[in-house]
Amino acid sequence: MEHIILNMNKQIYDERENNGALQLVAVDLHKSYRKGKLTVPVLKGVNLGVREGEMLAIVGQSGSGKSTLLHLLGTLDSPDSGSIHFDGQRIDSLSGGQRDLLRNQFIGMVFQFYHLIPELTTIENVLAPIMIRESVWGYLSKRHQYRKKASELLDRVGLSHRIRHKPNELSGGEMQRAAIARALISDPQILLADEPTGNLDLNSAREVLQLLRELNHEKKVTVVMVTHDLSIAQQADRVIRLIDGCVMR
Ligand code: ADP
Ligand code: MG
């Protein structure tokens, strides 16, 4: 046991030593799913340190637990054991409400299938996290300011001509760029992206990746992206592999 803890601390220490402060740290994460009487272990002791401001890619084959790990990092789900720390504070043990708040203010999430609300226009989708966070009165009193910010973000992701379109009137690349604008509306410190280019043609995938890269530089937002595609992953500052439930470097 002592050996495991020492080794685990060393792995995280190595990451800290190379460059900058660690913003998001996962320590010895375990996660299994139950299928009937069977327990399927997916994460078997994942240790990971994400540096502030870096763009990190996590690769692994389909079914290797990439989405599971990203959901844990984003507090969408809880590990069976282990812990997750954001800016030095433990986050996996927060209450549901506190986790919602954390996600809404500090962590932006982007998914393979965009998860836009079909009834809402592009700009309304981008504003949705703020509408959820603020009271009706709070939102209404600042709505010009918020709409301005959403328009600027949509402009930044190249969608100023699609502000009033509904998701079904957008291409895949456009939907993903709208989802990225939505993830950025609350000025998150970190963006967690699950196969953000997984459903896109080659050109749209390149554009989305380029956009993430630029936003990482411009807004100093940390990016953690999971992908099964090595050519996509290689655009990041650092690539780590998820193999057999553990992180290989
Ligand atoms: P990846 O994103 O790398 O493709 P996932 O994290 O989605 O992998 O899944 C890892 C493994 O966990 C797979 O075998 C998958 O079938 C299983 N799994 C994922 N989510 C669930 C769930 N909610 N219930 C049961 N099994 C799941
Ligand atoms: Mg996945």
Tab-separated table of C-alpha atoms and ligand atoms in Angstrom:
chain	number	residue	atom	x	y	z
A	1	MET	CA	0.000	0.000	0.000
A	2	GLU	CA	2.748	2.417	0.986
A	3	HIS	CA	4.530	1.617	-2.250
A	4	ILE	CA	1.402	2.437	-4.249
A	5	ILE	CA	0.960	5.783	-2.514
A	6	LEU	CA	4.605	6.685	-2.976
A	7	ASN	CA	4.493	5.795	-6.640
A	8	MET	CA	1.272	7.722	-7.128
A	9	ASN	CA	2.673	10.833	-5.459
A	10	LYS	CA	5.768	10.558	-7.602
A	11	GLN	CA	3.730	10.492	-10.815
A	12	ILE	CA	1.841	13.625	-9.818
A	13	TYR	CA	5.024	15.243	-8.537
A	14	ASP	CA	6.712	14.650	-11.910
A	15	GLU	CA	3.891	16.504	-13.610
A	16	ARG	CA	4.208	19.438	-11.226
A	17	GLU	CA	7.967	19.572	-11.554
A	18	ASN	CA	7.991	19.964	-15.300
A	19	ASN	CA	5.914	23.072	-15.557
A	20	GLY	CA	3.505	25.273	-13.645
A	21	ALA	CA	0.918	24.746	-10.974
A	22	LEU	CA	-1.464	21.827	-11.019
A	23	GLN	CA	-5.034	22.962	-11.459
A	24	LEU	CA	-6.870	19.668	-11.533
A	25	VAL	CA	-5.568	16.575	-9.785
A	26	ALA	CA	-7.007	13.066	-9.711
A	27	VAL	CA	-5.638	10.672	-7.099
A	28	ASP	CA	-6.042	6.913	-7.360
A	29	LEU	CA	-9.446	6.975	-9.030
A	30	HIS	CA	-11.357	3.721	-9.191
A	31	LYS	CA	-14.645	3.275	-10.977
A	32	SER	CA	-16.576	0.136	-11.850
A	33	TYR	CA	-19.930	-0.407	-13.476
A	34	ARG	CA	-22.298	-3.170	-12.526
A	35	LYS	CA	-23.794	-5.241	-15.316
A	36	GLY	CA	-26.264	-7.617	-13.690
A	37	LYS	CA	-24.188	-9.723	-11.307
A	38	LEU	CA	-20.940	-8.699	-12.989
A	39	THR	CA	-18.800	-5.796	-11.859
A	40	VAL	CA	-16.768	-4.330	-14.676
A	41	PRO	CA	-13.789	-2.305	-13.483
A	42	VAL	CA	-13.145	0.640	-15.806
A	43	LEU	CA	-10.703	2.894	-13.923
A	44	LYS	CA	-8.222	1.018	-11.765
A	45	GLY	CA	-6.212	3.682	-9.996
A	46	VAL	CA	-5.934	6.704	-12.263
A	47	ASN	CA	-3.474	9.398	-11.185
A	48	LEU	CA	-3.407	12.587	-13.158
A	49	GLY	CA	-2.314	16.195	-12.774
A	50	VAL	CA	-3.489	18.850	-15.203
A	51	ARG	CA	-1.368	21.989	-15.323
A	52	GLU	CA	-2.904	25.406	-15.391
A	53	GLY	CA	-3.091	26.718	-18.961
A	54	GLU	CA	-2.043	23.543	-20.759
A	55	MET	CA	-3.864	21.677	-23.486
A	56	LEU	CA	-3.846	18.029	-22.530
A	57	ALA	CA	-5.107	15.154	-24.653
A	58	ILE	CA	-6.147	11.827	-23.152
A	59	VAL	CA	-6.167	9.001	-25.670
A	60	GLY	CA	-7.351	5.448	-25.376
A	61	GLN	CA	-9.275	2.885	-27.360
A	62	SER	CA	-13.032	2.874	-27.458
A	63	GLY	CA	-14.277	1.504	-24.125
A	64	SER	CA	-11.044	2.313	-22.275
A	65	GLY	CA	-12.843	4.651	-19.872
A	66	LYS	CA	-12.078	8.082	-21.357
A	67	SER	CA	-15.625	9.408	-21.006
A	68	THR	CA	-15.892	7.885	-17.552
A	69	LEU	CA	-12.720	9.706	-16.492
A	70	LEU	CA	-13.813	13.020	-18.007
A	71	HIS	CA	-17.205	12.776	-16.302
A	72	LEU	CA	-15.475	12.196	-12.974
A	73	LEU	CA	-13.124	15.153	-13.553
A	74	GLY	CA	-16.155	17.310	-14.332
A	75	THR	CA	-18.036	16.020	-11.255
A	76	LEU	CA	-20.848	14.684	-13.432
A	77	ASP	CA	-20.311	11.346	-11.723
A	78	SER	CA	-18.488	10.168	-8.573
A	79	PRO	CA	-15.572	7.746	-8.262
A	80	ASP	CA	-15.949	4.590	-6.167
A	81	SER	CA	-12.729	5.614	-4.426
A	82	GLY	CA	-9.940	8.143	-4.833
A	83	SER	CA	-10.255	11.910	-4.923
A	84	ILE	CA	-10.338	14.859	-7.307
A	85	HIS	CA	-8.976	18.306	-6.477
A	86	PHE	CA	-9.530	21.585	-8.287
A	87	ASP	CA	-7.272	24.500	-7.349
A	88	GLY	CA	-6.271	22.594	-4.244
A	89	GLN	CA	-9.811	21.935	-3.095
A	90	ARG	CA	-11.405	18.521	-3.041
A	91	ILE	CA	-14.382	18.513	-5.398
A	92	ASP	CA	-15.575	14.914	-5.714
A	93	SER	CA	-17.106	14.991	-2.236
A	94	LEU	CA	-19.088	18.226	-2.743
A	95	SER	CA	-22.869	18.113	-2.547
A	96	GLY	CA	-24.891	17.964	-5.771
A	97	GLY	CA	-25.745	21.666	-5.559
A	98	GLN	CA	-22.137	22.700	-4.977
A	99	ARG	CA	-21.026	20.564	-7.915
A	100	ASP	CA	-23.623	22.208	-10.162
A	101	LEU	CA	-22.273	25.587	-9.101
A	102	LEU	CA	-18.678	24.529	-9.690
A	103	ARG	CA	-19.522	23.289	-13.188
A	104	ASN	CA	-21.521	26.354	-13.972
A	105	GLN	CA	-18.781	28.784	-12.949
A	106	PHE	CA	-15.404	27.129	-13.311
A	107	ILE	CA	-15.649	24.090	-15.593
A	108	GLY	CA	-16.878	24.214	-19.185
A	109	MET	CA	-17.888	20.954	-20.839
A	110	VAL	CA	-18.071	20.031	-24.509
A	111	PHE	CA	-19.450	16.707	-25.762
A	112	GLN	CA	-19.242	14.682	-28.952
A	113	PHE	CA	-22.943	15.142	-29.692
A	114	TYR	CA	-23.045	18.813	-28.691
A	115	HIS	CA	-26.042	18.498	-26.302
A	116	LEU	CA	-27.672	21.687	-27.528
A	117	ILE	CA	-31.319	22.255	-26.641
A	118	PRO	CA	-33.238	21.809	-29.931
A	119	GLU	CA	-36.013	24.305	-29.112
A	120	LEU	CA	-33.586	27.149	-28.406
A	121	THR	CA	-31.766	29.366	-30.888
A	122	THR	CA	-27.974	29.415	-31.003
A	123	ILE	CA	-27.690	32.497	-28.800
A	124	GLU	CA	-30.269	31.149	-26.335
A	125	ASN	CA	-28.272	27.931	-26.071
A	126	VAL	CA	-25.148	29.949	-25.308
A	127	LEU	CA	-27.053	31.910	-22.650
A	128	ALA	CA	-28.646	28.819	-21.086
A	129	PRO	CA	-26.000	28.291	-18.348
A	130	ILE	CA	-26.457	31.888	-17.201
A	131	MET	CA	-30.245	31.605	-17.237
A	132	ILE	CA	-29.916	28.488	-15.091
A	133	ARG	CA	-27.513	30.158	-12.695
A	134	GLU	CA	-29.253	33.504	-12.245
A	135	SER	CA	-32.700	34.221	-10.884
A	136	VAL	CA	-35.208	35.481	-13.468
A	137	TRP	CA	-34.832	38.998	-12.093
A	138	GLY	CA	-31.021	38.745	-12.013
A	139	TYR	CA	-30.959	37.590	-15.619
A	140	LEU	CA	-33.427	40.192	-16.863
A	141	SER	CA	-31.632	43.046	-15.125
A	142	LYS	CA	-28.383	42.190	-16.913
A	143	ARG	CA	-29.701	40.638	-20.092
A	144	HIS	CA	-28.195	43.264	-22.438
A	145	GLN	CA	-24.785	42.671	-20.965
A	146	TYR	CA	-25.188	38.884	-21.197
A	147	ARG	CA	-26.515	38.997	-24.768
A	148	LYS	CA	-23.601	41.202	-25.749
A	149	LYS	CA	-21.173	38.712	-24.279
A	150	ALA	CA	-22.918	35.777	-25.980
A	151	SER	CA	-22.869	37.635	-29.330
A	152	GLU	CA	-19.171	38.368	-28.949
A	153	LEU	CA	-18.459	34.720	-28.190
A	154	LEU	CA	-20.522	33.591	-31.176
A	155	ASP	CA	-18.621	36.062	-33.288
A	156	ARG	CA	-15.371	34.616	-31.940
A	157	VAL	CA	-16.353	31.061	-32.886
A	158	GLY	CA	-17.446	32.234	-36.349
A	159	LEU	CA	-21.195	31.986	-35.865
A	160	SER	CA	-22.381	35.590	-35.912
A	161	HIS	CA	-24.518	34.751	-38.972
A	162	ARG	CA	-26.239	31.866	-37.166
A	163	ILE	CA	-27.345	33.563	-33.936
A	164	ARG	CA	-31.066	33.001	-34.444
A	165	HIS	CA	-30.867	29.579	-36.036
A	166	LYS	CA	-32.002	26.442	-34.221
A	167	PRO	CA	-29.555	23.527	-33.843
A	168	ASN	CA	-31.243	21.504	-36.621
A	169	GLU	CA	-30.421	24.336	-39.022
A	170	LEU	CA	-26.704	24.129	-38.241
A	171	SER	CA	-23.963	21.836	-39.530
A	172	GLY	CA	-22.104	19.530	-37.139
A	173	GLY	CA	-19.115	21.865	-36.996
A	174	GLU	CA	-21.389	24.834	-36.336
A	175	MET	CA	-23.202	22.976	-33.546
A	176	GLN	CA	-19.899	22.140	-31.915
A	177	ARG	CA	-18.710	25.728	-32.182
A	178	ALA	CA	-21.994	26.854	-30.568
A	179	ALA	CA	-21.429	24.307	-27.787
A	180	ILE	CA	-17.920	25.694	-27.264
A	181	ALA	CA	-19.308	29.244	-27.027
A	182	ARG	CA	-21.850	27.966	-24.469
A	183	ALA	CA	-19.079	26.321	-22.464
A	184	LEU	CA	-17.204	29.634	-22.380
A	185	ILE	CA	-20.055	31.955	-21.394
A	186	SER	CA	-19.178	31.775	-17.689
A	187	ASP	CA	-15.420	32.285	-18.274
A	188	PRO	CA	-14.476	28.818	-17.005
A	189	GLN	CA	-10.909	28.117	-15.955
A	190	ILE	CA	-10.922	24.711	-17.549
A	191	LEU	CA	-12.641	23.167	-20.549
A	192	LEU	CA	-13.288	19.413	-20.581
A	193	ALA	CA	-14.008	18.115	-24.068
A	194	ASP	CA	-15.166	14.559	-24.775
A	195	GLU	CA	-14.336	13.591	-28.388
A	196	PRO	CA	-15.153	17.140	-29.525
A	197	THR	CA	-14.351	16.259	-33.135
A	198	GLY	CA	-15.638	12.675	-33.013
A	199	ASN	CA	-18.738	13.347	-35.062
A	200	LEU	CA	-17.270	15.798	-37.563
A	201	ASP	CA	-15.862	15.593	-41.078
A	202	LEU	CA	-12.165	16.234	-41.457
A	203	ASN	CA	-12.397	19.958	-42.238
A	204	SER	CA	-14.850	20.744	-39.441
A	205	ALA	CA	-12.740	18.670	-37.057
A	206	ARG	CA	-9.676	20.721	-37.985
A	207	GLU	CA	-11.566	23.977	-37.456
A	208	VAL	CA	-12.884	22.933	-34.056
A	209	LEU	CA	-9.476	21.773	-32.942
A	210	GLN	CA	-7.856	24.973	-34.173
A	211	LEU	CA	-10.502	26.952	-32.279
A	212	LEU	CA	-9.829	25.063	-29.046
A	213	ARG	CA	-6.119	25.666	-29.507
A	214	GLU	CA	-6.642	29.412	-30.057
A	215	LEU	CA	-9.015	29.756	-27.105
A	216	ASN	CA	-6.496	27.949	-24.940
A	217	HIS	CA	-3.927	30.611	-25.861
A	218	GLU	CA	-6.154	33.682	-25.930
A	219	LYS	CA	-8.278	33.063	-22.876
A	220	LYS	CA	-5.669	31.066	-20.990
A	221	VAL	CA	-8.289	28.389	-20.469
A	222	THR	CA	-6.919	24.950	-19.617
A	223	VAL	CA	-8.178	22.313	-22.055
A	224	VAL	CA	-8.506	18.596	-21.356
A	225	MET	CA	-9.654	16.740	-24.435
A	226	VAL	CA	-10.274	13.032	-24.752
A	227	THR	CA	-10.094	11.396	-28.143
A	228	HIS	CA	-9.415	8.011	-29.707
A	229	ASP	CA	-7.708	9.785	-32.622
A	230	LEU	CA	-3.941	10.142	-32.251
A	231	SER	CA	-3.634	12.719	-35.019
A	232	ILE	CA	-6.076	14.945	-33.121
A	233	ALA	CA	-4.346	14.307	-29.798
A	234	GLN	CA	-0.955	15.249	-31.198
A	235	GLN	CA	-2.077	18.863	-31.579
A	236	ALA	CA	-2.162	19.167	-27.779
A	237	ASP	CA	0.772	20.223	-25.573
A	238	ARG	CA	0.848	16.818	-23.917
A	239	VAL	CA	-0.696	13.424	-24.554
A	240	ILE	CA	-1.380	10.737	-21.992
A	241	ARG	CA	-2.808	7.282	-22.584
A	242	LEU	CA	-5.497	5.407	-20.760
A	243	ILE	CA	-4.628	1.723	-20.929
A	244	ASP	CA	-6.200	-1.045	-18.902
A	245	GLY	CA	-7.778	1.411	-16.482
A	246	CYS	CA	-4.572	3.315	-15.699
A	247	VAL	CA	-2.750	6.324	-17.096
A	248	MET	CA	0.406	5.576	-19.073
A	249	ARG	CA	2.726	8.383	-19.991
B	1	ADP	P1	-14.616	5.429	-23.786
B	1	ADP	O1	-15.151	6.821	-23.609
B	1	ADP	O2	-13.125	5.348	-23.648
B	1	ADP	O3	-15.079	4.806	-25.063
B	1	ADP	P2	-16.363	4.771	-21.563
B	1	ADP	O4	-15.837	5.542	-20.412
B	1	ADP	O5	-17.568	5.336	-22.236
B	1	ADP	O6	-15.177	4.519	-22.594
B	1	ADP	O7	-16.727	3.310	-21.099
B	1	ADP	C1	-15.794	2.421	-20.490
B	1	ADP	C2	-16.478	1.110	-20.180
B	1	ADP	O8	-17.479	1.317	-19.205
B	1	ADP	C3	-17.165	0.474	-21.361
B	1	ADP	O9	-16.967	-0.910	-21.277
B	1	ADP	C4	-18.611	0.812	-21.172
B	1	ADP	O10	-19.441	-0.161	-21.718
B	1	ADP	C5	-18.732	0.867	-19.667
B	1	ADP	N1	-19.742	1.852	-19.222
B	1	ADP	C6	-19.686	3.182	-19.426
B	1	ADP	N2	-20.746	3.811	-18.869
B	1	ADP	C7	-21.504	2.829	-18.308
B	1	ADP	C8	-22.716	2.817	-17.571
B	1	ADP	N3	-23.369	3.937	-17.288
B	1	ADP	N4	-23.179	1.607	-17.129
B	1	ADP	C9	-22.516	0.470	-17.410
B	1	ADP	N5	-21.360	0.421	-18.076
B	1	ADP	C10	-20.845	1.571	-18.539
B	2	MG	MG	-16.295	8.014	-24.820
